[in-house]
XYZ file of C-alpha atoms in Angstrom:
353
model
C -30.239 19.106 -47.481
C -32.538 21.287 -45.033
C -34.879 19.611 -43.098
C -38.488 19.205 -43.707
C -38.634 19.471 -47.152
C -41.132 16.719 -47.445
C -44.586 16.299 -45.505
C -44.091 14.307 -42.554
C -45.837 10.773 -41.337
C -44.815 9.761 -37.735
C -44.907 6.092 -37.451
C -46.021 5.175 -33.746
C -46.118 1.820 -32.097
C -49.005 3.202 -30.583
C -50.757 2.681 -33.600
C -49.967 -0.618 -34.860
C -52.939 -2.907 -35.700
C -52.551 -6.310 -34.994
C -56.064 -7.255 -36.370
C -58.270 -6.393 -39.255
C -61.735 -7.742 -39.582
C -62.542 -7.833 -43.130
C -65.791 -7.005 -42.679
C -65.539 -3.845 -40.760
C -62.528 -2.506 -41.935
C -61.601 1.477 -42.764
C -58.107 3.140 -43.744
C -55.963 3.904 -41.464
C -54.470 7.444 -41.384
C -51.273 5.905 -42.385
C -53.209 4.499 -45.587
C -55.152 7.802 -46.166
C -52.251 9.384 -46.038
C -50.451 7.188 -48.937
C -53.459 7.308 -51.097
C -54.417 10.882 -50.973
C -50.913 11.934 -51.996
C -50.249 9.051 -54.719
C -53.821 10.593 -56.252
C -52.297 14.030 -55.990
C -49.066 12.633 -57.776
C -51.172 11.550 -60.645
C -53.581 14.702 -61.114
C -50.196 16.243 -61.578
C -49.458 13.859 -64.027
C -45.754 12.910 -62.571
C -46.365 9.407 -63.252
C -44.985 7.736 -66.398
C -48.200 6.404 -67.667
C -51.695 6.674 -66.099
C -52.495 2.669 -64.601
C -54.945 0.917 -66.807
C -55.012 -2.499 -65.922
C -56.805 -3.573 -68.850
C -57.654 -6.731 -68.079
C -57.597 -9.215 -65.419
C -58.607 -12.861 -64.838
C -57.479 -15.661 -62.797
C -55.671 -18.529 -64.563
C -57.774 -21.937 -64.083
C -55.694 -24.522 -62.109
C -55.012 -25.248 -58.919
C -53.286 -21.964 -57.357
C -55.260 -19.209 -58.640
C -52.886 -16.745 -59.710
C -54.087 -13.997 -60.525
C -52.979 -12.502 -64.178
C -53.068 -8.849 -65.084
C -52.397 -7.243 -68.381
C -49.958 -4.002 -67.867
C -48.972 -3.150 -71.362
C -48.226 0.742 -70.490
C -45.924 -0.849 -67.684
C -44.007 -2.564 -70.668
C -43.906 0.263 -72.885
C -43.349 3.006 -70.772
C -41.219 1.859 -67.661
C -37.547 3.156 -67.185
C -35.105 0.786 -68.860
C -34.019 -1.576 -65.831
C -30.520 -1.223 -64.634
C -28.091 -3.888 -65.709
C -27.101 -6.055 -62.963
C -24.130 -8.178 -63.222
C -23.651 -9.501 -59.728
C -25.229 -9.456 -55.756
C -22.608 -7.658 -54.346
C -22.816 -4.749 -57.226
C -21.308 -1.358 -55.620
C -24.022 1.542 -56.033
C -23.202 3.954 -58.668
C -23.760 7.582 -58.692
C -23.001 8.002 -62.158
C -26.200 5.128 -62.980
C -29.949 5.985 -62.160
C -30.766 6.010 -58.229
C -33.519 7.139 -56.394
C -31.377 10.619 -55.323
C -32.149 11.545 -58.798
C -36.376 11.619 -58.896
C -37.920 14.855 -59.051
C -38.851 15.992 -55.279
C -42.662 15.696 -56.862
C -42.239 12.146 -56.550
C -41.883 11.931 -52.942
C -45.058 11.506 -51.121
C -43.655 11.560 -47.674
C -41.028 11.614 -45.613
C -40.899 8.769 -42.228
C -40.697 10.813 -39.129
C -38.127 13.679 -40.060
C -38.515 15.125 -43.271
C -35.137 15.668 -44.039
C -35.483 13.513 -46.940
C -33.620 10.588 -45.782
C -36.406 8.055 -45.508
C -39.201 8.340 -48.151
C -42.147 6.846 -49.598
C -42.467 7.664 -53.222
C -44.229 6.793 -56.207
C -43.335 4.210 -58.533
C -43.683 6.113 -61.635
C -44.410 2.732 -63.789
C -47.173 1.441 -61.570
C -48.233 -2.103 -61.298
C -51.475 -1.361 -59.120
C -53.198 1.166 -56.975
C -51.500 3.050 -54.720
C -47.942 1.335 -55.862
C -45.265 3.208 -53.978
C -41.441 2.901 -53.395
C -40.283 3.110 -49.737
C -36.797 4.202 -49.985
C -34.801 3.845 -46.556
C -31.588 5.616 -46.082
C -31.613 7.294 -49.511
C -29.305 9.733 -48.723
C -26.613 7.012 -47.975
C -26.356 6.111 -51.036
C -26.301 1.973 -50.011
C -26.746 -0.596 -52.722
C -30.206 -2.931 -53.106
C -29.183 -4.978 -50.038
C -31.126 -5.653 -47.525
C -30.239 -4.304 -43.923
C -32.093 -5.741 -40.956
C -32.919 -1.699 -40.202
C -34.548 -1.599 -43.303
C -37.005 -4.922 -42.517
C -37.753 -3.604 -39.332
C -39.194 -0.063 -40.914
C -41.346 -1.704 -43.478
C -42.880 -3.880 -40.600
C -43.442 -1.232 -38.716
C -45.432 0.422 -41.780
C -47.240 -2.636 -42.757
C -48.776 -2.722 -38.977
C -49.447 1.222 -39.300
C -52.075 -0.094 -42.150
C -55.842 -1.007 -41.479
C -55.873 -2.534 -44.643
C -55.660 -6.035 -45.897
C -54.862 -4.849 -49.226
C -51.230 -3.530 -48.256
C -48.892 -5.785 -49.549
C -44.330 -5.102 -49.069
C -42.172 -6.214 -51.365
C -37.942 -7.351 -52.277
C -36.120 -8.156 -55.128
C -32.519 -9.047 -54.161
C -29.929 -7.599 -56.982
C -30.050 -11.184 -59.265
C -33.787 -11.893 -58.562
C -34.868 -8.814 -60.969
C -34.327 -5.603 -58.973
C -33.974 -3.175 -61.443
C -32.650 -0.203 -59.254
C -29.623 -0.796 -57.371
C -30.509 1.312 -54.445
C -31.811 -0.020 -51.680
C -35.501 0.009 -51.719
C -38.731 -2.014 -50.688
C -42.221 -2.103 -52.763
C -45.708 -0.793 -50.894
C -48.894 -1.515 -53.080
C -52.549 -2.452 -52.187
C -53.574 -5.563 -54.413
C -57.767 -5.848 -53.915
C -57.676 -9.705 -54.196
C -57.535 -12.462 -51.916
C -54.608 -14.675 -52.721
C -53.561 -18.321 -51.941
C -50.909 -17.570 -49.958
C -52.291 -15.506 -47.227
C -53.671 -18.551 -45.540
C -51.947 -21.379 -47.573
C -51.676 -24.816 -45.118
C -47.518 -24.193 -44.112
C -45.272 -26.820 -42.742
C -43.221 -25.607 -39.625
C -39.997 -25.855 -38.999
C -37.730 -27.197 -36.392
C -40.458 -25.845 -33.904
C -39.199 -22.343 -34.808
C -41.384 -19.609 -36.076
C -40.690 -20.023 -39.734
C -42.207 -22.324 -42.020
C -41.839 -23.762 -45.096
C -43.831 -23.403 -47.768
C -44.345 -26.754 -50.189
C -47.301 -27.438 -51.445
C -47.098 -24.664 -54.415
C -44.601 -24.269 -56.925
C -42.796 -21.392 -55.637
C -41.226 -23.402 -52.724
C -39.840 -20.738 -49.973
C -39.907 -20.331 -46.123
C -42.223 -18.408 -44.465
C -42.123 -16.026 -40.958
C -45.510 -15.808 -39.903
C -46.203 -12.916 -36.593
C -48.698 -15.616 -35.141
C -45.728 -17.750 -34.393
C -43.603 -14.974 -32.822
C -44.324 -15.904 -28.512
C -43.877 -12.551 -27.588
C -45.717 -10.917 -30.363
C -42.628 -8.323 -30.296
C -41.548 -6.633 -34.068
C -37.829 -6.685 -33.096
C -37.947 -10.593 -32.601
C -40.111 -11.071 -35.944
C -37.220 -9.103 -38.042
C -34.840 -11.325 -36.058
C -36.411 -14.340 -37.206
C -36.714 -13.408 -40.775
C -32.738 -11.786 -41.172
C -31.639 -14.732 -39.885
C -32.671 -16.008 -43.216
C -32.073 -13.419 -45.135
C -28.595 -12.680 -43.662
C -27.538 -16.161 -44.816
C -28.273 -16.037 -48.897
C -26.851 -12.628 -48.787
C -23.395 -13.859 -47.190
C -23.777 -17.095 -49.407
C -24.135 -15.090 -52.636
C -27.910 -16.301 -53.148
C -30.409 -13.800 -55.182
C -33.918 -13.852 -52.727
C -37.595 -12.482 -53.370
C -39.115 -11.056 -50.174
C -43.092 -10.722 -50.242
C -45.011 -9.094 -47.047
C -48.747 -9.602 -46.558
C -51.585 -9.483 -44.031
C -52.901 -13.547 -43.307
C -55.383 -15.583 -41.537
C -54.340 -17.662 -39.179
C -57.589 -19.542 -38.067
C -59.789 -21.371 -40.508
C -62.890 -20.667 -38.467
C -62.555 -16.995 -38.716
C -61.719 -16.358 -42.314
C -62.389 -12.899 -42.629
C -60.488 -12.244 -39.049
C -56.799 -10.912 -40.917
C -54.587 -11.635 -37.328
C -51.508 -12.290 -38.887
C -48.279 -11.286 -41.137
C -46.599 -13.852 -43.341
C -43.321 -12.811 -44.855
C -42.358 -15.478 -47.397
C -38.641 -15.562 -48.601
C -37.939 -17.304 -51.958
C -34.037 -18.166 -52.127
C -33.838 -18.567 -56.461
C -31.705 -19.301 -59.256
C -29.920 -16.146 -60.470
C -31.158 -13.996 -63.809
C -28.474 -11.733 -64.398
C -28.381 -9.332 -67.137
C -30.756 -6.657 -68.751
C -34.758 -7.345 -68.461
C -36.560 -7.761 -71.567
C -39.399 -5.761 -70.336
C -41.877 -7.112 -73.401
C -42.007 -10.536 -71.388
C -43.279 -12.189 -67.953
C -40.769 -12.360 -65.362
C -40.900 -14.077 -62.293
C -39.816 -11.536 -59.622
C -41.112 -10.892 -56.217
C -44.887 -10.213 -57.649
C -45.399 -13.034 -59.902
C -44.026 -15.518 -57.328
C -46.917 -14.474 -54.772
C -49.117 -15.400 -57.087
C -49.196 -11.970 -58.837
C -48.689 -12.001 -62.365
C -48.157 -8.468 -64.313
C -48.302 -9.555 -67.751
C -46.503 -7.212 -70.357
C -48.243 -8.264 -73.325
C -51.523 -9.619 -74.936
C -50.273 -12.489 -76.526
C -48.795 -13.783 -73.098
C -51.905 -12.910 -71.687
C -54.225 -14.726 -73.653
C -51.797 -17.727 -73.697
C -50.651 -18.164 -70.499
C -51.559 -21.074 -68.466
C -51.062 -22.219 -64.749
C -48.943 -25.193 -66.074
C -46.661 -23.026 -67.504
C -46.146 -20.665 -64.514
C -45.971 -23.326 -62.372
C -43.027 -24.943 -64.521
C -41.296 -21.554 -64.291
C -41.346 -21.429 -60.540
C -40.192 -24.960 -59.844
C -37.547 -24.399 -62.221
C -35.973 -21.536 -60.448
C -36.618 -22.069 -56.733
C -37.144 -26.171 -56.224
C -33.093 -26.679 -56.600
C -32.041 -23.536 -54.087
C -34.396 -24.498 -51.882
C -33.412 -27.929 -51.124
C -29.495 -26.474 -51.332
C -30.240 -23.830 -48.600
C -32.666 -25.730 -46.229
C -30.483 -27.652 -44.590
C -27.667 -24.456 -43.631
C -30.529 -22.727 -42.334
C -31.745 -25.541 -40.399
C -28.487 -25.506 -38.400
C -29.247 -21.524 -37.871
C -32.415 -22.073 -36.963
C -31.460 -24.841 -34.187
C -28.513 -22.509 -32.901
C -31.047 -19.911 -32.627
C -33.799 -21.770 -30.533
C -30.474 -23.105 -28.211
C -29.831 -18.905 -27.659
C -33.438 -18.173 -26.839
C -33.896 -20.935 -24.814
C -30.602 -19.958 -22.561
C -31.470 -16.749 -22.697
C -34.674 -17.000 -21.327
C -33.529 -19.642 -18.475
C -30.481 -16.831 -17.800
C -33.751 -14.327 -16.954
């Protein structure tokens, strides 16, 4: 493929923000960029429906989740993939992201050769809703590499906005697409579980998350000594490294947080919450709610009108409990261990210096 076929964003440390004030905040040029193009995607109409969210509302309860009625997103999306198991090879001969019209791609990271792009998602769920698509050339299946964390940290700290939110569905926790890609959409709502009270663990920079139904761990940036990128995608693959090996289907959600209660509209932090989760193998039945990465925030796209009228906090929560509460008590003690072997490296590392 030649080079610079695509328009090209240069992601530079240089740029990273670290902290937003609500109050005062403006787009970055990384966000500009995104949302300029996206809009220029839909003037030309390559999108498979035009958004309308056509209504929203939160559910009354406890959690405020926030429930929005998508019924072109049900109607009009590409029929998901069927996924059968984690470790799924990618298949040429099956939809993959090598095969979306070159209108699709917004931008390419750094080269333009086409290998690392942000695209649209062509059956939106909100404003802005893009793919980021690392390695696409390679052809590698919807498993997370460590390389691939590190790039969509690197974007989320290239955005001024608190909106920005990253998201993972492992192959088994309703990815659709088995080609490895992340989620980039700005959500305009303040949710629960950017400054939810978190419990830490083993004095180690994640923590878990317990009081909500989705129960998970959490890597929060605030908790990182060094404040270095590299050592924050350490800490979270350390996780993630152990449900892929051990066969366990994961939800990875990225978003901006507070970390001091006297400062609420001071956004100084990053939470990345990790969900290990019962499996749901087989075709989606796209006229229904689904608990993927979204929903589990606290997101809910709702596919229908019935659902959405009906729906109650009770019955999401039940949902969530049922498929994380059993994993997560299975997994947290193995990652204990990996967390206290880690901390023992650090700490002789650091005394080695």
């Amino acid at each position: 493929m030649n080079c610079k076929l695509f328009p090209i964003f240069q992601c530079n440390r240089n740029n990273f923000v670290f902290n937003i004030n609500q109050n005062e905040s403006h787009d970055s040029e990384f966000d500009l960029f995104i949302k300029k193009k996206w809009q220029e995607a839909l003037d030309d109409n390559n999108f498979r429906y035009k958004l309308d969210i056509q209504k929203w509302k939160i559910l009354n309860g406890e959690y405020n989740y926030l429930a929005q009625l998508n019924i072109n997103r049900a109607e009009n999306r590409r029929k998901p993939e069927e996924i059968s198991s984690m470790f799924q090879p990618f298949d040429l001969n099956r939809f993959n992201f090598n095969k979306i019209s070159h209108k699709e791609i917004l931008l390419d990271i750094n080269c333009g050769d086409g290998n690392n792009v942000i695209a649209i998602n062509v059956s939106p769920i909100e404003q802005y809703h893009c793919l980021f698509i690392p390695q696409r050339l390679e052809n590698l299946p919807q498993i997370m590499t460590k390389n691939s964390l590190q790039n969509i940290l690197e974007l989320m700290m290239m955005s001024n906005s608190i909106d920005l939110r990253a998201a993972f569905n492992s192959l088994g926790a309703f990815a659709s697409v088995n080609h490895l890609h992340w989620h980039l959409y700005y959500l305009q709502h303040r949710m629960p579980l950017e400054n939810i009270e978190l419990n830490n663990f083993n004095n180690s920079p994640i923590h878990l998350l317990i009081d909500f139904p989705a129960k998970g761990f959490c890597v929060k940036f605030s908790s990182i000594e060094n404040k270095l990128i590299n050592n924050l995608t350490n800490w979270v693959f350390l996780i993630i490294n152990y449900l892929q090996n051990n066969n366990i289907a994961h939800n990875v959600y990225i978003t901006r947080g507070n970390s001091k209660k006297n400062s609420p509209q001071i956004f100084d932090d990053i939470r990345i919450y990790i969900w290990a989760r019962k499996h749901s193998y087989g075709v989606k039945n796209t006229k229904a709610f689904f608990p993927a990465v979204c929903e589990l925030f606290g997101h809910l796209s709702i596919k229908n009108q019935e659902e959405y009228d009906t729906l109650t906090e009770i019955q999401v929560a039940e949902i969530f409990k049922d498929i994380t509460d059993e994993t997560f008590c299975s997994v947290k003690e193995e990652i204990s261990k990996l967390v206290g072997k880690q901390l023992l490296l650090e700490n002789k590392n650091s005394c080695d210096i």
